[in-house]
Short mmCIF file of C-alpha atoms in Angstrom, two decimals:
data_model
loop_
_atom_site.label_atom_id
_atom_site.label_comp_id
_atom_site.label_asym_id
_atom_site.label_seq_id
_atom_site.Cartn_x
_atom_site.Cartn_y
_atom_site.Cartn_z
CA UNK A 1 5.12 -4.24 -38.64
CA UNK A 2 8.20 -2.35 -38.41
CA UNK A 3 6.51 -0.06 -35.83
CA UNK A 4 5.34 -3.18 -33.35
CA UNK A 5 8.98 -4.28 -33.50
CA UNK A 6 10.42 -0.69 -32.65
CA UNK A 7 8.05 -0.66 -29.77
CA UNK A 8 8.72 -3.93 -28.68
CA UNK A 9 12.81 -2.97 -28.99
CA UNK A 10 12.01 -0.19 -27.00
CA UNK A 11 10.19 -1.81 -24.32
CA UNK A 12 12.92 -4.45 -23.90
CA UNK A 13 15.76 -1.62 -23.70
CA UNK A 14 13.70 0.00 -20.66
CA UNK A 15 13.27 -2.81 -18.86
CA UNK A 16 16.96 -3.55 -18.86
CA UNK A 17 17.78 -0.32 -18.20
CA UNK A 18 15.52 -0.38 -15.26
CA UNK A 19 16.75 -3.80 -13.99
CA UNK A 20 19.83 -2.36 -13.91
CA UNK A 21 19.16 0.72 -12.05
CA UNK A 22 17.33 -1.15 -9.14
CA UNK A 23 20.45 -3.56 -9.13
CA UNK A 24 22.64 -1.24 -8.82
CA UNK A 25 21.02 0.62 -6.20
CA UNK A 26 20.41 -2.05 -3.55
CA UNK A 27 23.79 -3.30 -4.20
CA UNK A 28 25.85 -0.11 -3.78
CA UNK A 29 23.92 0.61 -0.66
CA UNK A 30 26.33 -0.97 1.64
CA UNK A 31 29.20 1.09 0.00
CA UNK A 32 26.94 4.49 0.43
CA UNK A 33 26.36 3.36 4.22
CA UNK A 34 30.45 2.48 4.59
CA UNK A 35 31.39 6.14 2.96
CA UNK A 36 28.48 7.85 5.34
CA UNK A 37 30.59 5.95 8.11
CA UNK A 38 33.82 7.05 7.13
CA UNK A 39 33.19 10.52 5.64
CA UNK A 40 29.94 12.54 6.10
CA UNK A 41 26.27 12.11 4.81
CA UNK A 42 26.44 15.82 2.96
CA UNK A 43 29.30 14.64 1.06
CA UNK A 44 28.05 11.31 0.05
CA UNK A 45 24.66 13.07 -0.97
CA UNK A 46 26.50 15.77 -3.11
CA UNK A 47 28.35 12.96 -4.92
CA UNK A 48 25.08 10.65 -5.68
CA UNK A 49 23.41 13.92 -7.11
CA UNK A 50 26.77 14.60 -9.27
CA UNK A 51 26.38 10.99 -10.50
CA UNK A 52 22.51 10.92 -11.39
CA UNK A 53 23.37 14.19 -13.57
CA UNK A 54 26.28 12.46 -15.25
CA UNK A 55 24.22 9.50 -15.73
CA UNK A 56 21.41 11.32 -17.41
CA UNK A 57 23.45 14.00 -19.49
CA UNK A 58 25.81 11.15 -20.60
CA UNK A 59 22.88 8.91 -21.69
CA UNK A 60 21.54 11.74 -23.50
CA UNK A 61 24.15 11.29 -26.24
CA UNK A 62 22.79 7.69 -26.98
CA UNK A 63 26.06 6.25 -28.64
CA UNK A 64 24.81 2.54 -28.55
CA UNK A 65 22.87 0.39 -26.07
CA UNK A 66 25.91 -0.73 -23.82
CA UNK A 67 26.41 3.13 -23.53
CA UNK A 68 22.67 3.88 -22.30
CA UNK A 69 23.17 0.64 -19.55
CA UNK A 70 26.05 1.88 -18.42
CA UNK A 71 24.82 5.76 -18.11
CA UNK A 72 21.15 5.68 -17.71
CA UNK A 73 21.03 2.41 -15.81
CA UNK A 74 24.71 2.04 -14.00
CA UNK A 75 25.34 5.24 -13.10
CA UNK A 76 21.94 6.76 -12.40
CA UNK A 77 21.47 3.73 -10.15
CA UNK A 78 24.61 4.66 -8.56
CA UNK A 79 23.92 8.08 -8.03
CA UNK A 80 20.11 7.45 -6.67
CA UNK A 81 21.64 5.07 -4.08
CA UNK A 82 24.36 7.38 -3.01
CA UNK A 83 21.47 9.99 -2.60
CA UNK A 84 18.83 7.74 -0.61
CA UNK A 85 20.70 5.98 1.51
CA UNK A 86 22.21 8.58 3.44
CA UNK A 87 19.43 10.51 3.51
CA UNK A 88 17.02 8.38 4.80
CA UNK A 89 20.27 7.67 7.44
CA UNK A 90 20.50 11.19 8.63
CA UNK A 91 16.69 11.74 9.24
CA UNK A 92 16.88 8.90 11.70
CA UNK A 93 20.37 10.84 13.30
CA UNK A 94 18.32 14.26 13.61
CA UNK A 95 15.10 12.45 15.38
CA UNK A 96 14.58 10.58 18.12
CA UNK A 97 11.19 11.10 19.37
CA UNK A 98 9.59 11.87 16.42
CA UNK A 99 11.91 9.67 14.13
CA UNK A 100 8.79 7.67 13.00
CA UNK A 101 6.94 10.91 11.72
CA UNK A 102 10.21 12.45 10.30
CA UNK A 103 10.81 9.09 8.07
CA UNK A 104 7.37 9.13 7.23
CA UNK A 105 7.49 12.35 5.76
CA UNK A 106 10.69 12.13 3.92
CA UNK A 107 9.49 8.82 2.31
CA UNK A 108 6.06 10.49 1.30
CA UNK A 109 8.34 12.25 -1.49
CA UNK A 110 8.55 8.57 -3.19
CA UNK A 111 4.65 8.67 -3.76
CA UNK A 112 4.84 12.21 -5.34
CA UNK A 113 7.32 11.02 -7.61
CA UNK A 114 5.66 8.07 -8.69
CA UNK A 115 2.16 10.03 -9.36
CA UNK A 116 3.67 12.99 -11.14
CA UNK A 117 6.67 11.48 -12.90
CA UNK A 118 5.43 9.35 -15.79
CA UNK A 119 3.05 11.99 -16.92
CA UNK A 120 5.89 14.94 -16.70
CA UNK A 121 8.42 12.77 -18.39
CA UNK A 122 6.07 12.02 -21.26
CA UNK A 123 5.25 15.87 -21.72
CA UNK A 124 8.99 16.57 -21.67
CA UNK A 125 9.50 13.66 -24.41
CA UNK A 126 6.75 15.27 -26.68
CA UNK A 127 8.41 18.81 -26.51
CA UNK A 128 11.75 18.12 -26.29
CA UNK A 129 12.50 14.64 -27.68
CA UNK A 130 13.85 12.13 -25.37
CA UNK A 131 17.19 12.96 -25.46
CA UNK A 132 16.11 16.58 -24.39
CA UNK A 133 13.96 14.96 -21.49
CA UNK A 134 16.85 12.97 -20.08
CA UNK A 135 19.16 16.18 -19.92
CA UNK A 136 16.53 18.15 -18.20
CA UNK A 137 15.72 15.43 -15.83
CA UNK A 138 19.49 15.16 -14.86
CA UNK A 139 19.37 18.98 -14.49
CA UNK A 140 16.68 18.55 -11.96
CA UNK A 141 18.61 16.01 -10.44
CA UNK A 142 21.22 18.27 -9.75
CA UNK A 143 19.09 19.69 -7.02
CA UNK A 144 19.96 16.67 -5.12
CA UNK A 145 23.54 18.59 -4.40
CA UNK A 146 21.68 21.08 -3.10
CA UNK A 147 19.65 19.35 -0.77
CA UNK A 148 23.35 17.59 0.45
CA UNK A 149 24.31 20.88 1.27
CA UNK A 150 21.49 21.84 3.68
CA UNK A 151 22.33 18.31 5.37
CA UNK A 152 24.26 19.77 8.98
CA UNK A 153 26.87 16.96 9.70
CA UNK A 154 26.63 14.59 12.32
CA UNK A 155 28.50 15.85 15.73
CA UNK A 156 28.94 13.88 19.08
CA UNK A 157 25.45 14.99 20.24
CA UNK A 158 23.73 13.16 17.67
CA UNK A 159 26.18 10.18 19.03
CA UNK A 160 25.52 10.01 22.84
CA UNK A 161 27.17 6.46 22.60
CA UNK A 162 30.73 7.91 21.67
CA UNK A 163 31.14 10.36 23.81
CA UNK A 164 33.24 9.68 27.04
CA UNK A 165 33.86 11.51 29.83
CA UNK A 166 37.37 13.12 30.23
CA UNK A 167 39.93 10.67 31.64
CA UNK A 168 40.96 11.36 35.40
CA UNK A 169 44.61 12.22 36.07
CA UNK A 170 45.32 8.46 37.63
CA UNK A 171 43.35 6.35 34.83
CA UNK A 172 46.19 6.23 33.01
CA UNK A 173 46.81 5.37 28.78
CA UNK A 174 44.55 2.51 29.32
CA UNK A 175 41.18 4.55 29.84
CA UNK A 176 42.48 6.77 26.35
CA UNK A 177 43.05 3.20 24.46
CA UNK A 178 39.50 2.44 25.39
CA UNK A 179 38.08 5.65 23.98
CA UNK A 180 40.28 5.70 21.03
CA UNK A 181 38.99 1.88 20.16
CA UNK A 182 35.58 3.18 20.98
CA UNK A 183 35.63 6.06 18.47
CA UNK A 184 37.54 3.77 15.60
CA UNK A 185 34.54 1.45 16.01
CA UNK A 186 31.91 4.17 15.13
CA UNK A 187 34.05 5.18 12.20
CA UNK A 188 34.05 1.62 10.33
CA UNK A 189 31.51 -0.46 8.61
CA UNK A 190 30.06 -2.94 11.01
CA UNK A 191 29.82 -6.04 9.10
CA UNK A 192 29.57 -7.83 12.43
CA UNK A 193 25.85 -7.29 12.22
CA UNK A 194 25.42 -10.24 10.21
CA UNK A 195 25.87 -12.39 13.32
CA UNK A 196 23.49 -10.59 15.47
CA UNK A 197 19.92 -12.60 15.71
CA UNK A 198 18.12 -9.55 15.89
CA UNK A 199 19.31 -8.11 12.60
CA UNK A 200 19.37 -11.45 10.99
CA UNK A 201 15.67 -12.11 12.00
CA UNK A 202 14.64 -8.86 10.46
CA UNK A 203 16.66 -9.06 7.05
CA UNK A 204 14.67 -12.29 6.85
CA UNK A 205 11.35 -9.99 7.25
CA UNK A 206 12.94 -8.21 4.94
CA UNK A 207 13.83 -10.35 2.07
CA UNK A 208 10.03 -11.94 2.45
CA UNK A 209 8.22 -8.40 2.49
CA UNK A 210 10.31 -7.18 -0.51
CA UNK A 211 9.05 -10.85 -2.62
CA UNK A 212 5.28 -9.50 -1.81
CA UNK A 213 5.78 -6.04 -2.42
CA UNK A 214 6.49 -5.98 -6.26
CA UNK A 215 3.78 -8.32 -7.02
CA UNK A 216 0.34 -6.43 -6.83
CA UNK A 217 1.91 -3.42 -9.16
CA UNK A 218 3.01 -5.83 -11.81
CA UNK A 219 -0.44 -7.83 -11.58
CA UNK A 220 -2.91 -5.36 -11.13
CA UNK A 221 -3.30 -3.91 -14.32
CA UNK A 222 -3.21 -7.47 -16.21
CA UNK A 223 -5.89 -8.72 -13.55
CA UNK A 224 -8.18 -5.69 -14.36
CA UNK A 225 -7.89 -6.66 -18.03
CA UNK A 226 -8.82 -9.79 -17.24
CA UNK A 227 -12.12 -9.03 -15.87
CA UNK A 228 -13.03 -6.73 -18.79
CA UNK A 229 -12.54 -3.23 -17.10
CA UNK A 230 -12.02 -0.46 -19.64
CA UNK A 231 -8.42 0.57 -20.13
CA UNK A 232 -9.23 4.21 -18.81
CA UNK A 233 -10.41 2.78 -15.53
CA UNK A 234 -7.72 0.56 -15.16
CA UNK A 235 -4.91 3.33 -15.34
CA UNK A 236 -6.94 5.02 -12.16
CA UNK A 237 -6.05 2.16 -10.30
CA UNK A 238 -2.24 2.77 -10.29
CA UNK A 239 -3.40 6.45 -9.02
CA UNK A 240 -5.39 5.51 -6.42
CA UNK A 241 -2.86 2.97 -5.16
CA UNK A 242 -0.38 6.25 -4.96
CA UNK A 243 -2.65 8.55 -3.27
CA UNK A 244 -3.34 6.28 -0.23
CA UNK A 245 -0.37 5.03 -0.21
CA UNK A 246 0.93 8.78 0.38
CA UNK A 247 -2.10 9.15 3.25
CA UNK A 248 -0.82 6.00 4.75
CA UNK A 249 2.48 7.14 5.16
CA UNK A 250 1.80 10.60 7.07
CA UNK A 251 -1.10 8.84 9.12
CA UNK A 252 1.10 6.12 10.25
CA UNK A 253 3.93 8.55 10.90
CA UNK A 254 1.62 10.45 13.11
CA UNK A 255 0.09 7.48 15.05
CA UNK A 256 3.47 6.28 15.82
CA UNK A 257 4.59 9.71 17.10
CA UNK A 258 1.57 9.06 19.94
CA UNK A 259 3.75 6.16 21.18
CA UNK A 260 0.43 4.15 22.20
CA UNK A 261 2.34 0.83 21.04
CA UNK A 262 5.64 -0.27 20.08
CA UNK A 263 6.72 0.63 16.42
CA UNK A 264 7.64 -3.30 15.82
CA UNK A 265 3.58 -4.16 17.12
CA UNK A 266 2.51 -1.82 14.69
CA UNK A 267 4.64 -3.09 12.17
CA UNK A 268 3.59 -6.23 12.41
CA UNK A 269 -0.02 -5.18 12.52
CA UNK A 270 -0.02 -3.37 8.86
CA UNK A 271 1.94 -6.44 7.24
CA UNK A 272 -0.95 -8.53 8.62
CA UNK A 273 -3.56 -6.17 7.18
CA UNK A 274 -1.67 -6.10 4.01
CA UNK A 275 -1.82 -9.68 3.82
CA UNK A 276 -5.47 -9.42 4.57
CA UNK A 277 -6.13 -6.81 1.74
CA UNK A 278 -3.95 -8.92 -0.95
CA UNK A 279 -5.88 -12.29 0.14
CA UNK A 280 -9.37 -10.35 -0.41
CA UNK A 281 -8.39 -8.41 -3.76
CA UNK A 282 -8.64 -11.32 -6.16
CA UNK A 283 -12.24 -11.87 -4.89
CA UNK A 284 -13.02 -8.37 -6.69
CA UNK A 285 -15.32 -9.09 -9.80
CA UNK A 286 -15.73 -5.32 -10.93
CA UNK A 287 -14.11 -1.85 -11.34
CA UNK A 288 -15.46 -0.58 -7.59
CA UNK A 289 -14.50 -3.73 -5.35
CA UNK A 290 -11.04 -3.73 -7.25
CA UNK A 291 -10.53 0.03 -6.43
CA UNK A 292 -11.78 -0.84 -2.72
CA UNK A 293 -9.29 -3.56 -2.13
CA UNK A 294 -6.45 -1.81 -3.98
CA UNK A 295 -6.82 1.35 -1.83
CA UNK A 296 -6.76 -0.99 1.48
CA UNK A 297 -3.65 -2.50 -0.13
CA UNK A 298 -2.15 0.92 -0.91
CA UNK A 299 -3.04 2.33 2.37
CA UNK A 300 -1.54 -0.21 4.47
CA UNK A 301 1.50 -0.57 2.13
CA UNK A 302 1.81 2.84 2.78
CA UNK A 303 1.92 2.27 6.81
CA UNK A 304 4.52 -0.13 6.77
CA UNK A 305 7.04 1.82 4.70
CA UNK A 306 6.64 4.56 7.07
CA UNK A 307 7.73 2.56 9.94
CA UNK A 308 9.75 0.07 9.08
CA UNK A 309 12.99 2.11 8.97
CA UNK A 310 12.20 3.33 12.53
CA UNK A 311 11.92 -0.64 13.59
CA UNK A 312 15.70 -1.22 11.94
CA UNK A 313 17.03 1.96 13.88
CA UNK A 314 15.25 0.20 17.49
CA UNK A 315 16.71 -3.18 16.54
CA UNK A 316 20.24 -2.25 16.20
CA UNK A 317 20.80 1.07 17.82
CA UNK A 318 21.85 4.24 16.28
CA UNK A 319 25.63 3.57 16.54
CA UNK A 320 25.02 0.85 14.15
CA UNK A 321 22.18 2.03 12.11
CA UNK A 322 24.08 3.38 9.01
CA UNK A 323 25.92 0.01 8.34
CA UNK A 324 22.86 -1.60 9.33
CA UNK A 325 20.74 0.31 6.68
CA UNK A 326 23.13 -0.63 3.91
CA UNK A 327 23.22 -4.20 4.79
CA UNK A 328 19.51 -4.25 5.01
CA UNK A 329 18.82 -2.67 1.75
CA UNK A 330 21.44 -5.33 0.23
CA UNK A 331 19.60 -8.27 1.60
CA UNK A 332 16.16 -7.33 1.20
CA UNK A 333 16.98 -6.69 -2.68
CA UNK A 334 17.33 -10.79 -2.64
CA UNK A 335 13.52 -10.59 -2.08
CA UNK A 336 13.10 -8.21 -4.97
CA UNK A 337 14.81 -10.37 -7.73
CA UNK A 338 12.79 -13.62 -6.51
CA UNK A 339 9.33 -12.36 -5.86
CA UNK A 340 8.51 -11.29 -9.43
CA UNK A 341 9.65 -14.51 -11.34
CA UNK A 342 8.27 -16.59 -8.50
CA UNK A 343 4.63 -14.86 -9.06
CA UNK A 344 4.95 -15.43 -12.62
CA UNK A 345 5.43 -19.05 -12.68
CA UNK A 346 2.82 -19.47 -10.06
CA UNK A 347 0.44 -17.45 -12.23
CA UNK A 348 1.74 -19.30 -15.34
CA UNK A 349 0.92 -22.42 -13.68
CA UNK A 350 -2.41 -21.64 -12.52
CA UNK A 351 -3.26 -19.59 -15.63
CA UNK A 352 -4.67 -17.03 -13.22
CA UNK A 353 -3.60 -13.75 -12.23
CA UNK A 354 -5.45 -14.08 -8.98
CA UNK A 355 -2.59 -16.54 -7.64
CA UNK A 356 0.30 -14.05 -8.02
CA UNK A 357 -1.84 -12.25 -5.16
CA UNK A 358 -2.69 -15.20 -2.86
CA UNK A 359 1.60 -15.84 -3.29
CA UNK A 360 2.14 -12.56 -2.03
CA UNK A 361 -0.52 -12.58 0.73
CA UNK A 362 0.79 -16.14 2.08
CA UNK A 363 4.77 -14.75 1.93
CA UNK A 364 3.63 -11.42 3.92
CA UNK A 365 2.47 -13.91 6.70
CA UNK A 366 5.36 -15.82 6.85
CA UNK A 367 7.10 -12.21 7.29
CA UNK A 368 4.95 -10.91 10.14
CA UNK A 369 6.02 -14.86 11.82
CA UNK A 370 9.59 -13.59 11.90
CA UNK A 371 8.54 -10.03 13.62
CA UNK A 372 6.66 -12.07 16.09
CA UNK A 373 9.75 -13.95 16.66
CA UNK A 374 12.01 -10.81 16.89
CA UNK A 375 9.94 -9.32 19.20
CA UNK A 376 9.93 -12.43 21.57
CA UNK A 377 13.78 -12.54 21.22
CA UNK A 378 14.13 -8.89 22.17
CA UNK A 379 11.68 -9.12 25.43
CA UNK A 380 13.65 -12.28 26.61
CA UNK A 381 16.93 -10.14 26.12
CA UNK A 382 15.18 -7.20 28.13
CA UNK A 383 14.06 -9.18 30.81
CA UNK A 384 17.48 -11.13 30.98
CA UNK A 385 19.41 -7.89 31.36
CA UNK A 386 16.97 -6.43 33.72
CA UNK A 387 17.25 -9.37 35.83
CA UNK A 388 21.15 -8.95 35.78
CA UNK A 389 21.17 -5.48 36.52
CA UNK A 390 18.71 -6.12 39.63
CA UNK A 391 20.65 -8.89 41.03
CA UNK A 392 23.95 -6.57 40.83
CA UNK A 393 22.08 -3.93 42.50
CA UNK A 394 20.87 -6.28 45.25
CA UNK A 395 24.21 -7.59 45.82
CA UNK A 396 25.86 -4.40 46.33
CA UNK A 397 24.57 -3.48 49.89
CA UNK A 398 26.25 -7.03 51.19
CA UNK A 399 29.25 -6.14 49.36
CA UNK A 400 29.76 -2.81 51.04
CA UNK A 401 28.80 -4.46 54.24
CA UNK A 402 31.70 -6.67 53.87
CA UNK A 403 33.87 -4.20 52.68
CA UNK A 404 33.27 -2.13 55.99
CA UNK A 405 33.56 -5.33 58.25
CA UNK A 406 36.78 -5.70 56.81
CA UNK A 407 38.07 -2.23 57.26
CA UNK A 408 36.73 -2.29 61.20
CA UNK A 409 38.90 -5.51 61.53
CA UNK A 410 41.85 -4.09 60.55
CA UNK A 411 41.32 -0.74 62.24
CA UNK A 412 41.50 -3.01 65.20
CA UNK A 413 44.16 -4.76 64.42
CA UNK A 414 45.99 -1.70 64.15
CA UNK A 415 45.18 -0.63 67.28
CA UNK A 416 46.35 -3.83 68.84
CA UNK A 417 49.90 -3.64 67.41
CA UNK A 418 49.75 -0.08 67.93
#
């Protein structure tokens, strides 16, 4: 009885620490982005590595529960946010033509971590105890600082938007002032993105997608138990999920790099396929069918993760990408906080774990609708810009001809006077 109570208390503590870490990770994203804009990505990543190490190293002291929440929860989440946000951002800055493939390769590390960390951490606890395991994990996280040192700082060559020609001697101080203002704009966090319709539409997609993505990992194992599948086979479902997720990221990044279709169209297609796989997954009635549908979901989830950051960069432009990434992560967290409780409520009302998957699939369909609306909005904006550019070019010859006529008339008047 005491053993069960001990395990219940341990599980509750771990869940609270995990929740605090995830909440801090998302809430600190705009702070990390603004620091990247003001300073450098390298400095923020190194700071994140030190914070993550401090969280684990101080946590191994294990003074009390509040101490654990503050160290392994808050400090750890802050360090991960300060590491992940600039690392993802700088990859998009480094690569232009192969941005989708670069983001896919960079994000594939998450799958390797998810696949290996659980067994590795359990082994560390068995060998060195939980305090020793935390200290070793913290020491491993110091390698984040090494990764940060290797990140080459961005120069003007990575930001063609902020490079201006030298002012001509007759331009005066006004042109210099404009260049100064433009530079200041690039060095401050752009909160005005919240007023841009394109970003708001993509943020709505992020909220709905996050509401759905957290549901399958929560209810996949309980659903398999309800089907009478053995516990040893059930554990393999999560391994299948991680492996096909890894493959999906790399393959989708490679395909997006071929530029056979617009990236936002590819994202819309993958979201639709995820929704379809989630709608079909509850039809499984044995381990084989459940493993197949789980594989489909994991693969298409990986394809979505591989390209959604690239689409964000295309929506806002690279000059505002750092600000957009922080805001997008913060806004997306709303879906992550609302999705699991809402799915749990629906499951309780229906009395069946399948209802959670249906909810996730339906939410993703709505998310795809926002992507379609965003694509249509962008196409109309591009047509409007193209029309205005064409009208300006077409009116240019007539303006020049009119100017020549005026010059000729002035010349004739001058000759008459003379």
